[in-house]
Tab-separated table of C-alpha atoms in Angstrom:
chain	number	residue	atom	x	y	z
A	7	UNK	CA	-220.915	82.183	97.956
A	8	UNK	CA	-222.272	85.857	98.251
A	9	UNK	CA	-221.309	88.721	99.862
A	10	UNK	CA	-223.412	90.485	102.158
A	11	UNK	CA	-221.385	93.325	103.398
A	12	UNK	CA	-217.916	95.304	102.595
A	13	UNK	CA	-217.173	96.691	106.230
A	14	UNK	CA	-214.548	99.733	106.632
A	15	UNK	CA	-213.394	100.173	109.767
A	16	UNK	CA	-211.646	103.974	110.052
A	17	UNK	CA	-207.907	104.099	111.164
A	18	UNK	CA	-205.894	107.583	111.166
A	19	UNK	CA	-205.728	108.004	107.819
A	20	UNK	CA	-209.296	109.452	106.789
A	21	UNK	CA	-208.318	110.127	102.914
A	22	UNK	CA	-207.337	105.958	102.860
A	23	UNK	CA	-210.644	105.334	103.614
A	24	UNK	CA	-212.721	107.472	101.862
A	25	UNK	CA	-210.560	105.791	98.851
A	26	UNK	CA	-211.075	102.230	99.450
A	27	UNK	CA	-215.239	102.831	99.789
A	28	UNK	CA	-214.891	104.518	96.383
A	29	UNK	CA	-212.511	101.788	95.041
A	30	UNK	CA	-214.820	99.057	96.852
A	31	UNK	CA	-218.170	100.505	94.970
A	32	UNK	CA	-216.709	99.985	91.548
A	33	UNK	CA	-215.995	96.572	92.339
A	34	UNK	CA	-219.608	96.239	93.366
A	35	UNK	CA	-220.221	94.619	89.777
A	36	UNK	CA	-217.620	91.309	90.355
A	37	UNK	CA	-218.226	90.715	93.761
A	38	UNK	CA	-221.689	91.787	94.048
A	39	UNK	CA	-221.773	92.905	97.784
A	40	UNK	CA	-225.169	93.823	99.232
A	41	UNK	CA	-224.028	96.616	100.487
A	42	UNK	CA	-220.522	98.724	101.175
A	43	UNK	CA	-220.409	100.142	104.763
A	44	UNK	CA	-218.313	101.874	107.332
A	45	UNK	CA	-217.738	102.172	110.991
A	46	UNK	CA	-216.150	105.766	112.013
A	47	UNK	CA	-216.265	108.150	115.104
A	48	UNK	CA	-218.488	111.622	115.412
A	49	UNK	CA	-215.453	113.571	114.217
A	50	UNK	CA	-215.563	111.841	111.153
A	51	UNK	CA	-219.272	111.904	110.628
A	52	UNK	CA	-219.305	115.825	111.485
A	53	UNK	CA	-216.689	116.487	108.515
A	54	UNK	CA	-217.638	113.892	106.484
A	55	UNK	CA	-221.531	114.150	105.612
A	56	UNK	CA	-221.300	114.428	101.572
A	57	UNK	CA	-219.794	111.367	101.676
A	58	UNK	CA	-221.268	109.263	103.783
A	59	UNK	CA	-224.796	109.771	101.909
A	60	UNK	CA	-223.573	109.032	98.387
A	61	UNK	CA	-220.805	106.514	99.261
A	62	UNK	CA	-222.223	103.894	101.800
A	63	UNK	CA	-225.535	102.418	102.387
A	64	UNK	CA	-225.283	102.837	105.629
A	65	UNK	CA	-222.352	103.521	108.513
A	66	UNK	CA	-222.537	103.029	112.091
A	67	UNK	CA	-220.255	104.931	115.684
A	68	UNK	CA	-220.350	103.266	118.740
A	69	UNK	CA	-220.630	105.062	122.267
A	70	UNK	CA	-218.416	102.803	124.768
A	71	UNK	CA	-218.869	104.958	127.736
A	72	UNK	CA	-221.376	105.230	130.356
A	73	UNK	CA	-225.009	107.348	129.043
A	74	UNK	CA	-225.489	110.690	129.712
A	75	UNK	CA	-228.156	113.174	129.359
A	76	UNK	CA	-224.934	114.203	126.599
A	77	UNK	CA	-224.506	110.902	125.302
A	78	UNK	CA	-228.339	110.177	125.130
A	79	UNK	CA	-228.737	113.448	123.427
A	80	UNK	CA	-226.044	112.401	121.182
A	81	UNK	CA	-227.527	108.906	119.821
A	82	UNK	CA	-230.871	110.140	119.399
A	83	UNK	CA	-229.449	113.001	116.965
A	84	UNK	CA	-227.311	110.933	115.445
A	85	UNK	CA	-230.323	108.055	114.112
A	86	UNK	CA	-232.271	110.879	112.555
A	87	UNK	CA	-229.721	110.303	109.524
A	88	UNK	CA	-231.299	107.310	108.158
A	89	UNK	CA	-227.734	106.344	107.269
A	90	UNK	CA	-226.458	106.522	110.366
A	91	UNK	CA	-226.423	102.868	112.943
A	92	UNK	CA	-225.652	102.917	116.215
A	93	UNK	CA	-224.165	100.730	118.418
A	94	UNK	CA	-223.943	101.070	122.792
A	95	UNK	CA	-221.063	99.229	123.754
A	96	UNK	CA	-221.286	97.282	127.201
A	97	UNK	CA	-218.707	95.230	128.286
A	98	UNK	CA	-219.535	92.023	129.178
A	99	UNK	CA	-217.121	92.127	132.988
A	100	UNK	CA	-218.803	94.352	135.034
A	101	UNK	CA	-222.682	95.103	135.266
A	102	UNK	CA	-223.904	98.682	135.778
A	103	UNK	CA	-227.280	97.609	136.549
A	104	UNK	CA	-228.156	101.955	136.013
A	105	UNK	CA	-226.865	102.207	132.923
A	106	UNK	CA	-228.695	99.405	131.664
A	107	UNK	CA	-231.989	101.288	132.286
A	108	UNK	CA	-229.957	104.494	131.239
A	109	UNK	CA	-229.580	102.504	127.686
A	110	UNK	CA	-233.060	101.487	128.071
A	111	UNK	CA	-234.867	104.727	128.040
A	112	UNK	CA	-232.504	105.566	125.056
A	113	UNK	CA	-234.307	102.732	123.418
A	114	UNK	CA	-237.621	103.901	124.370
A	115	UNK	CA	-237.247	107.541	123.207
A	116	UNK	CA	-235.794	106.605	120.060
A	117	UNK	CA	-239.354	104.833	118.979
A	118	UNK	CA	-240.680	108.241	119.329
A	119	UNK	CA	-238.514	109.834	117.027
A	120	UNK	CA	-240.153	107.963	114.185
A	121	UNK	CA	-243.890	106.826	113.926
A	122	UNK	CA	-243.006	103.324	112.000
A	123	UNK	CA	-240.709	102.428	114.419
A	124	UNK	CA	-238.221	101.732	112.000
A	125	UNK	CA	-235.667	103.590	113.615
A	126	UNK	CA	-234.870	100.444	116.232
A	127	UNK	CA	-233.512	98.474	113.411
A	128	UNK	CA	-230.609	100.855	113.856
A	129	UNK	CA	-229.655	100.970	117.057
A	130	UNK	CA	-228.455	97.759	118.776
A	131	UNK	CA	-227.035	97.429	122.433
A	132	UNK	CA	-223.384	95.268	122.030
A	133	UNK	CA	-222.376	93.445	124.978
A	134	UNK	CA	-218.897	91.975	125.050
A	135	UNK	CA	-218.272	92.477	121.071
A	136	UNK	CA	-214.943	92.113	119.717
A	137	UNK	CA	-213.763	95.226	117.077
A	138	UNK	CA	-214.141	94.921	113.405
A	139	UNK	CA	-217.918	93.139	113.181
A	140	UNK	CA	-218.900	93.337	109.650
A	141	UNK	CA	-222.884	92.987	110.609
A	142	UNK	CA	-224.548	96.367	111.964
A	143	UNK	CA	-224.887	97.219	114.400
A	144	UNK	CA	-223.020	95.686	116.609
A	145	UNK	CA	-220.019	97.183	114.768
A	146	UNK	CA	-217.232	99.227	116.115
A	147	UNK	CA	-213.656	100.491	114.939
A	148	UNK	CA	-210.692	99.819	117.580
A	149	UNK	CA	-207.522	101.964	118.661
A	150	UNK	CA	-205.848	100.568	115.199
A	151	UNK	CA	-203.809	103.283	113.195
A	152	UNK	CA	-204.727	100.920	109.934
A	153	UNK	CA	-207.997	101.377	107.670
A	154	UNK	CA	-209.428	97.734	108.252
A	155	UNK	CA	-211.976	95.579	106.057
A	156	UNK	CA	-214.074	92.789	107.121
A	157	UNK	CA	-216.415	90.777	104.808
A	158	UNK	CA	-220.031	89.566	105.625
A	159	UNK	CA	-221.075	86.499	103.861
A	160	UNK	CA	-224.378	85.263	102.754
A	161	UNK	CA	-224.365	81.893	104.175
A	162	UNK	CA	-227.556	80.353	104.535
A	163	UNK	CA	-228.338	80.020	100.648
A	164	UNK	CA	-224.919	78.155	100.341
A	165	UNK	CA	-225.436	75.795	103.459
A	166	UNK	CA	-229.008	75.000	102.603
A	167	UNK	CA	-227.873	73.971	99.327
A	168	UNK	CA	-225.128	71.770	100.554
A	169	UNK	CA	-227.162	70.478	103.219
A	170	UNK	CA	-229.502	68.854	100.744
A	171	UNK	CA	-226.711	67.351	98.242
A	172	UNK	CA	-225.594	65.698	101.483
A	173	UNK	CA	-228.671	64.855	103.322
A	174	UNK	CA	-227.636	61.215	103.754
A	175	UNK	CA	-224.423	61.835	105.558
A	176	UNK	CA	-223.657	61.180	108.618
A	177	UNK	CA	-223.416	63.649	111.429
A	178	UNK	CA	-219.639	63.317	111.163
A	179	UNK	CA	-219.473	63.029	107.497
A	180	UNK	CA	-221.729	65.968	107.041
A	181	UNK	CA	-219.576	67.942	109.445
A	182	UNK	CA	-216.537	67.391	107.943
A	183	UNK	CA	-218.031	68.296	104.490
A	184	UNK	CA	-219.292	71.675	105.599
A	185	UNK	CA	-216.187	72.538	106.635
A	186	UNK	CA	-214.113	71.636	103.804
A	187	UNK	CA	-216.740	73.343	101.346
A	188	UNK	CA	-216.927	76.360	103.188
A	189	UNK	CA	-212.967	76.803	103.916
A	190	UNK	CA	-212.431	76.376	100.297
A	191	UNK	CA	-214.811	79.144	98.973
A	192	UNK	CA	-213.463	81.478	101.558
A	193	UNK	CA	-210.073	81.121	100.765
A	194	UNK	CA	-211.249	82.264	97.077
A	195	UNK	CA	-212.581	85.256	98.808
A	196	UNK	CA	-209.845	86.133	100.848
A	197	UNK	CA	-207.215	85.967	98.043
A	198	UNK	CA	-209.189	87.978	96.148
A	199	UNK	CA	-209.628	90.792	98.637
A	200	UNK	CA	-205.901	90.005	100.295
A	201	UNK	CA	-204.414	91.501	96.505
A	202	UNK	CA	-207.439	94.472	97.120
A	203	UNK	CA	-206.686	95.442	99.961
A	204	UNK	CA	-202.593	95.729	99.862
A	205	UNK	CA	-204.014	97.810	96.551
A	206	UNK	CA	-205.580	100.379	98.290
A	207	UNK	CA	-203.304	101.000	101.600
A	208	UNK	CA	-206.302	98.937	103.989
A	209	UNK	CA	-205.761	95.976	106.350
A	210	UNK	CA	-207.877	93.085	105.278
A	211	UNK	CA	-209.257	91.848	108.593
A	212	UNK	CA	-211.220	88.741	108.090
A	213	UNK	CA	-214.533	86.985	107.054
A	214	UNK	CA	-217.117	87.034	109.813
A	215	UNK	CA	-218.835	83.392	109.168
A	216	UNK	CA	-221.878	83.975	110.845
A	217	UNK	CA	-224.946	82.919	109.198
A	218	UNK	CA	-227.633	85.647	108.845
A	219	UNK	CA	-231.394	85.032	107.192
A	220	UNK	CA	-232.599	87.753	104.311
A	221	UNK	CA	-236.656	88.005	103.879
A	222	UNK	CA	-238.264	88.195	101.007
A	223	UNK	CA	-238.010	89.945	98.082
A	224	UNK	CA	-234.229	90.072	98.643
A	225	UNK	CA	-233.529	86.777	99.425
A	226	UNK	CA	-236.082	84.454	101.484
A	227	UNK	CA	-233.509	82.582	103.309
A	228	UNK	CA	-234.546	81.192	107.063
A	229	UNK	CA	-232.154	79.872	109.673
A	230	UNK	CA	-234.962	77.955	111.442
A	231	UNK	CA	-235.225	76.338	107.744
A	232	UNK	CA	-231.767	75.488	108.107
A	233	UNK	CA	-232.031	74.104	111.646
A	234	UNK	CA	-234.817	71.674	110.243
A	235	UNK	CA	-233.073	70.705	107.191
A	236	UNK	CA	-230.031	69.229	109.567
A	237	UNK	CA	-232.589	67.924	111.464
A	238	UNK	CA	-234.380	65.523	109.013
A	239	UNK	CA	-230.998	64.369	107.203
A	240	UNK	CA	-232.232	60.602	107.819
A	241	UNK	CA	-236.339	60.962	107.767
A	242	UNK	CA	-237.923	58.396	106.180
A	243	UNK	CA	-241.158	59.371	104.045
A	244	UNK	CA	-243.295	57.499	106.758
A	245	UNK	CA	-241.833	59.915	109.343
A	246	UNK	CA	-243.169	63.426	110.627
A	247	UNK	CA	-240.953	66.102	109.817
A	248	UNK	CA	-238.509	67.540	112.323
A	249	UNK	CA	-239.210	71.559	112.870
A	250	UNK	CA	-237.600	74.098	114.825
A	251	UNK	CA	-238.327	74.465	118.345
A	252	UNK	CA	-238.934	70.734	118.992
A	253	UNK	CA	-236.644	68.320	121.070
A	254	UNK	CA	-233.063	68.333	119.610
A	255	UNK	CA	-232.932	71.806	118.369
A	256	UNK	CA	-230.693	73.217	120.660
A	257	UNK	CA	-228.370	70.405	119.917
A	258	UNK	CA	-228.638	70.759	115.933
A	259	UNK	CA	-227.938	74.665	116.430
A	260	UNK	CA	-224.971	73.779	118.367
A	261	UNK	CA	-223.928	71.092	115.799
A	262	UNK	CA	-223.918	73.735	113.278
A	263	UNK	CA	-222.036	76.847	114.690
A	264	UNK	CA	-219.520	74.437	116.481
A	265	UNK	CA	-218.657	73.312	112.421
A	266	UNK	CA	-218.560	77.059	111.714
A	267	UNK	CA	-216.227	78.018	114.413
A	268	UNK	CA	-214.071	74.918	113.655
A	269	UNK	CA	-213.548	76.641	110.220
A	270	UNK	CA	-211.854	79.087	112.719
A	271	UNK	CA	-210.104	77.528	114.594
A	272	UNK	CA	-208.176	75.390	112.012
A	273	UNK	CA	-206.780	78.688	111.145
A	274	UNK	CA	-207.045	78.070	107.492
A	275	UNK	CA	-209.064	81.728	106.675
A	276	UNK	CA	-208.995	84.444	108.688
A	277	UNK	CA	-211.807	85.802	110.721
A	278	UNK	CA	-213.369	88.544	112.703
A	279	UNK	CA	-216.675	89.169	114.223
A	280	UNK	CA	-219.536	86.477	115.784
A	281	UNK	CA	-219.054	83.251	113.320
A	282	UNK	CA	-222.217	81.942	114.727
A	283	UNK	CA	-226.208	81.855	114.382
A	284	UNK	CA	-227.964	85.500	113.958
A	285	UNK	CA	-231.302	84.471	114.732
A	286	UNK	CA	-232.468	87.801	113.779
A	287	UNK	CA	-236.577	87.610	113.717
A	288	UNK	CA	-237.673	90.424	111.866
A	289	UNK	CA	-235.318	89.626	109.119
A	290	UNK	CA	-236.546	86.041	108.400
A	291	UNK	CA	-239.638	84.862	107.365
A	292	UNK	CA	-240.141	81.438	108.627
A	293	UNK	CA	-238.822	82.253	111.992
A	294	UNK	CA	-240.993	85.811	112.155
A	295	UNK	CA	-244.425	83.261	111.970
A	296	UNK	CA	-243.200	80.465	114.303
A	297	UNK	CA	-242.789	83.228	116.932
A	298	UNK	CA	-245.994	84.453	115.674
A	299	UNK	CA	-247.768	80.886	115.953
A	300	UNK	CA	-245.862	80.869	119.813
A	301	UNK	CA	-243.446	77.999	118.117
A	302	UNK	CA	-240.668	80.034	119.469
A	303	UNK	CA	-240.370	82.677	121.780
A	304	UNK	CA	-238.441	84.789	123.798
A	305	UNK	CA	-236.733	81.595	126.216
A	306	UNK	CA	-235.997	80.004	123.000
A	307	UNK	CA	-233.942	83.142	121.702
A	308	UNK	CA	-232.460	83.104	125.018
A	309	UNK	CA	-231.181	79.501	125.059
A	310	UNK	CA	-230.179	79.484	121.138
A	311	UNK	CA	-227.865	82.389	122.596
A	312	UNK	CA	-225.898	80.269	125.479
A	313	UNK	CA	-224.602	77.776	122.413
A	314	UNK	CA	-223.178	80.788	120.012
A	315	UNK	CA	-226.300	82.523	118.949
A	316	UNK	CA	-225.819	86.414	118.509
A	317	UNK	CA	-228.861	87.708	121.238
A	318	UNK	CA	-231.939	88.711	121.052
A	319	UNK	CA	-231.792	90.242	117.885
A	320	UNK	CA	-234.493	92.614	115.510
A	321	UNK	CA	-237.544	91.561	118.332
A	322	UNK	CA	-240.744	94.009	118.481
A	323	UNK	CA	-242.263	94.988	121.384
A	324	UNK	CA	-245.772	97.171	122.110
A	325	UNK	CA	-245.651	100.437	122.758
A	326	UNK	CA	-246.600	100.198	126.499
A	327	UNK	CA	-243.354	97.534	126.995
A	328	UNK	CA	-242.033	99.431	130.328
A	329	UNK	CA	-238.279	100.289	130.945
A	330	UNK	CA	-237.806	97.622	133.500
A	331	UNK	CA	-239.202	94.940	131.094
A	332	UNK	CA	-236.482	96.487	128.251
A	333	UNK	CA	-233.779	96.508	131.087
A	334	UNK	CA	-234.539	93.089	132.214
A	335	UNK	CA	-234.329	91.770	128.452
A	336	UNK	CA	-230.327	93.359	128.474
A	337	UNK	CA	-229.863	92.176	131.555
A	338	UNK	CA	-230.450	88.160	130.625
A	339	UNK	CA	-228.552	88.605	127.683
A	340	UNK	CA	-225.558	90.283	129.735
A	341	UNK	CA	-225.740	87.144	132.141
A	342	UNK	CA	-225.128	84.971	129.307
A	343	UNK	CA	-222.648	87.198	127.832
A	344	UNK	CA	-220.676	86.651	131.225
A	345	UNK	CA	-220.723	83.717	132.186
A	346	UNK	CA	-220.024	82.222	128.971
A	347	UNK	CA	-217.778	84.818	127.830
A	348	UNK	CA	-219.043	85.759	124.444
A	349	UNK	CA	-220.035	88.305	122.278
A	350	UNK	CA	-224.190	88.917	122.204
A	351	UNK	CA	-226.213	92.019	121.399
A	352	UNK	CA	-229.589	93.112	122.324
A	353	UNK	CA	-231.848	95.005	119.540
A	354	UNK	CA	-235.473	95.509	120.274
A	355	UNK	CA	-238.015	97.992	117.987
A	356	UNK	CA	-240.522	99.245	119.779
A	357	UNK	CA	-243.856	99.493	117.945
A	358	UNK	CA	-245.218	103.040	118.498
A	359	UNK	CA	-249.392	102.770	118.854
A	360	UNK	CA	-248.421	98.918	119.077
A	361	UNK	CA	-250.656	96.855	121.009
A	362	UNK	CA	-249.934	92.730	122.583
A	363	UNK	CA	-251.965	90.832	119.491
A	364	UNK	CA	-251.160	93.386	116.754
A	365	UNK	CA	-249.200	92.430	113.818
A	366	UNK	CA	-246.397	94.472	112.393
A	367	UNK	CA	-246.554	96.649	109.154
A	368	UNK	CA	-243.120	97.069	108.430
A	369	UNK	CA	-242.786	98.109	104.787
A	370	UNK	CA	-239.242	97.774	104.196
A	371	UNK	CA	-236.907	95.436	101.975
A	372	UNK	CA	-234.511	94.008	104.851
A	373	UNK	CA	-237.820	92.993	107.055
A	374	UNK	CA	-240.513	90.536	107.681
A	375	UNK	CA	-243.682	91.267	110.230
A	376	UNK	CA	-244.832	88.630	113.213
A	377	UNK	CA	-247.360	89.654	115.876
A	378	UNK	CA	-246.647	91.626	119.265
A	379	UNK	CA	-246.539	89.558	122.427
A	380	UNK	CA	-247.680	90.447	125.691
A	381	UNK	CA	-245.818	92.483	128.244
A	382	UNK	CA	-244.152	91.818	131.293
A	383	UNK	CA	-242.911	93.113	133.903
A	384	UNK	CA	-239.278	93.015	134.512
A	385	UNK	CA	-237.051	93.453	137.548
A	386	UNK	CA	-237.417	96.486	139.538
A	387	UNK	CA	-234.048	97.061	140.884
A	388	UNK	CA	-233.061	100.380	139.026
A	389	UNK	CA	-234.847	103.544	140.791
A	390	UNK	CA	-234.151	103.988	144.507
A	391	UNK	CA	-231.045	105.968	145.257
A	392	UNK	CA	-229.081	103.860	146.521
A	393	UNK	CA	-229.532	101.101	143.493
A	394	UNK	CA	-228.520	103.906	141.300
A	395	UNK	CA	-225.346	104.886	142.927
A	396	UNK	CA	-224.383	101.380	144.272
A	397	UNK	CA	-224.896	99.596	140.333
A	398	UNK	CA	-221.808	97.980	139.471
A	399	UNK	CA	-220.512	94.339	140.076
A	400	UNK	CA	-219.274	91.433	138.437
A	401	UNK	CA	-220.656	88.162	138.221
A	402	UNK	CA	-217.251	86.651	137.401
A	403	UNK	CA	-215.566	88.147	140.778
A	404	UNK	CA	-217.861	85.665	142.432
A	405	UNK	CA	-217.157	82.415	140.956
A	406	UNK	CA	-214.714	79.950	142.603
């Protein structure tokens, strides 16, 4: 099993960390990561800018509080380092239906900060995320005095080829066989990185399990694909295949992050982050032309999310997408995020010049292209005075 990310998470101890991503890049040639990152604060990125362009690919901060003209200000400075990810923390008790459109128009402006768009592949909206998520970038350090490290696998290659040594199983067999397969390579991991980390003076802080797709050139690996091969474990030739988005997918997707989290919860590795399903649609292929082909679409994302998906994740919108539309897109996935009490994040890139119909031209290794949908309008409860000073509730006060 791969590794897609080395995550450092800063403590108190700056030097520590600065250490450990040095130490952790000249292990790059045993372990192979995709990438080394790290999560710090302004502070750090203010002193720090030498290092974090020739140490990491990439490092993310996280703005917990409420946006303001200062804190928009602040985000849309900070993504003009291409290095730099950003995540806007919302907790997932209490709704503050104006900051959602405040977060919105943050999301809007930062499209026209960069003609490809690109620059929404950075910037994610985190709703209810725990600390110490490997995958940006919903990432964010804690109050911990400790310099922390959490691992991002690549999972899909691994599964897919298990999957298809074990295609006769049962359901229950198959489950069962997933779990012991992937518990066993992890623990490899973890001892590994358990001796590395007690090395360089960093807490190691778990494996994130969550199974994320890479496009082509890099890796070409789908998660729909994966739904389907589960799917069609006991097709006969004479059958039609099963794909994604017909009956029963919800319930395969479920099968498969349930075994996941079970890994968890037998308490045999350690973990941190999601552990579930990042149906990310820019970043894989098959699932970038079933939305295209209207296969899948945005309800789809939606309900994948209420059974341990991670949100609506890397989704491109046209240009003339309005605010309320963008706000009503963080607002479903902060009802799900409620109710069901788990983690989800929101990234959208809006296409500048990008019109419903167009394709995508993304040039870049981490993405895929699918076509624009059409816009809609989306709840219009943000703009009178008194909905912007009466905003905040919580969905769970109200349940019995």
């Amino acid at each position: 099993m791969n590794l897609r990310t080395l995550t450092f998470f800063l403590g108190e101890d700056e030097e520590i960390l600065k250490k450990a991503v040095r130490a952790a890049n000249a292990l790059t040639g045993i372990f192979k990561p995709q990438t080394v990152r790290a999560v710090v604060n302004e502070n750090f990125v203010n002193r720090e800018k030498d290092f974090l362009a020739n140490e990491v690919w990439g490092y993310s901060i996280s703005f917990d509080e409420k946006v303001t003209d200062k804190t928009e200000k602040n985000i849309l400075e900070a993504l003009t380092d291409e290095k730099c990810f950003v995540n806007i923390n919302l907790d997932n008790d209490t709704v503050d239906t104006d900051n959602i459109m405040r977060v919105s128009k943050v999301i809007k402006k930062c499209s026209k900060k960069d003609p490809t768009g690109m620059v929404g592949f950075r910037l994610g909206v985190g709703i209810g995320t725990p600390d110490f998520i490997p995958f940006f970038p919903y990432a964010k350090t804690g109050t911990q005095k400790e310099n922390v490290l959490t691992i991002g696998l690549e999972m899909c290659q691994f599964l897919e080829e298990l999957i298809e040594k074990n295609k006769r199983k049962s359901l229950v067999d198959l489950r069962e066989t997933i779990i012991k397969e992937v518990t066993m390579s992890v623990e490899k991991i973890e001892k590994e990185f358990e001796v590395i980390c007690n090395s360089l003076g960093v807490k190691y802080g778990g494996v994130d399990l969550s199974i994320a797709p890479f496009p082509y050139p890099i890796g070409e690996t789908s998660i729909s694909n994966l739904v389907q091969k589960i799917g069609s474990i006991g097709r006969s030739r004479s059958q039609k295949k099963f794909e994604f988005g017909n009956p029963g997918t919800l319930f395969v997707h479920t099968f498969l992050t349930d075994t996941l989290k079970e890994v968890a919860r037998r308490g045999l590795v350690k973990t941190a982050g999601f552990n579930g399903m990042m149906y990310s649609l820019l970043e894989d292929n098959d699932l970038s032309k079933l939305y295209e082909e209207n296969k899948v679409g945005y309800s789809e994302l939606m309900m994948l999310s209420s059974t341990c998906g991670c949100g609506l994740d890397m989704v491109p919108v046209p240009e003339s997408t309005s605010l309320e539309e963008i706000s009503g897109y963080i607002c479903d996935t902060f009802s799900l995020a409620s109710i069901l009490r788990k983690p989800l994040g929101v990234r959208l890139l809006v296409v500048p010049a990008g019109r419903p119909g167009d394709t995508t031209a993304y040039k870049h290794v981490f993405l895929s292209n699918t076509t624009l949908k059409k816009d809609a309008m989306g709840p219009q409860f943000f703009n009178l005075p008194n909905q912007k000073k009466r905003s905040t509730f919580s969905f769970m006060k109200h349940q019995k």
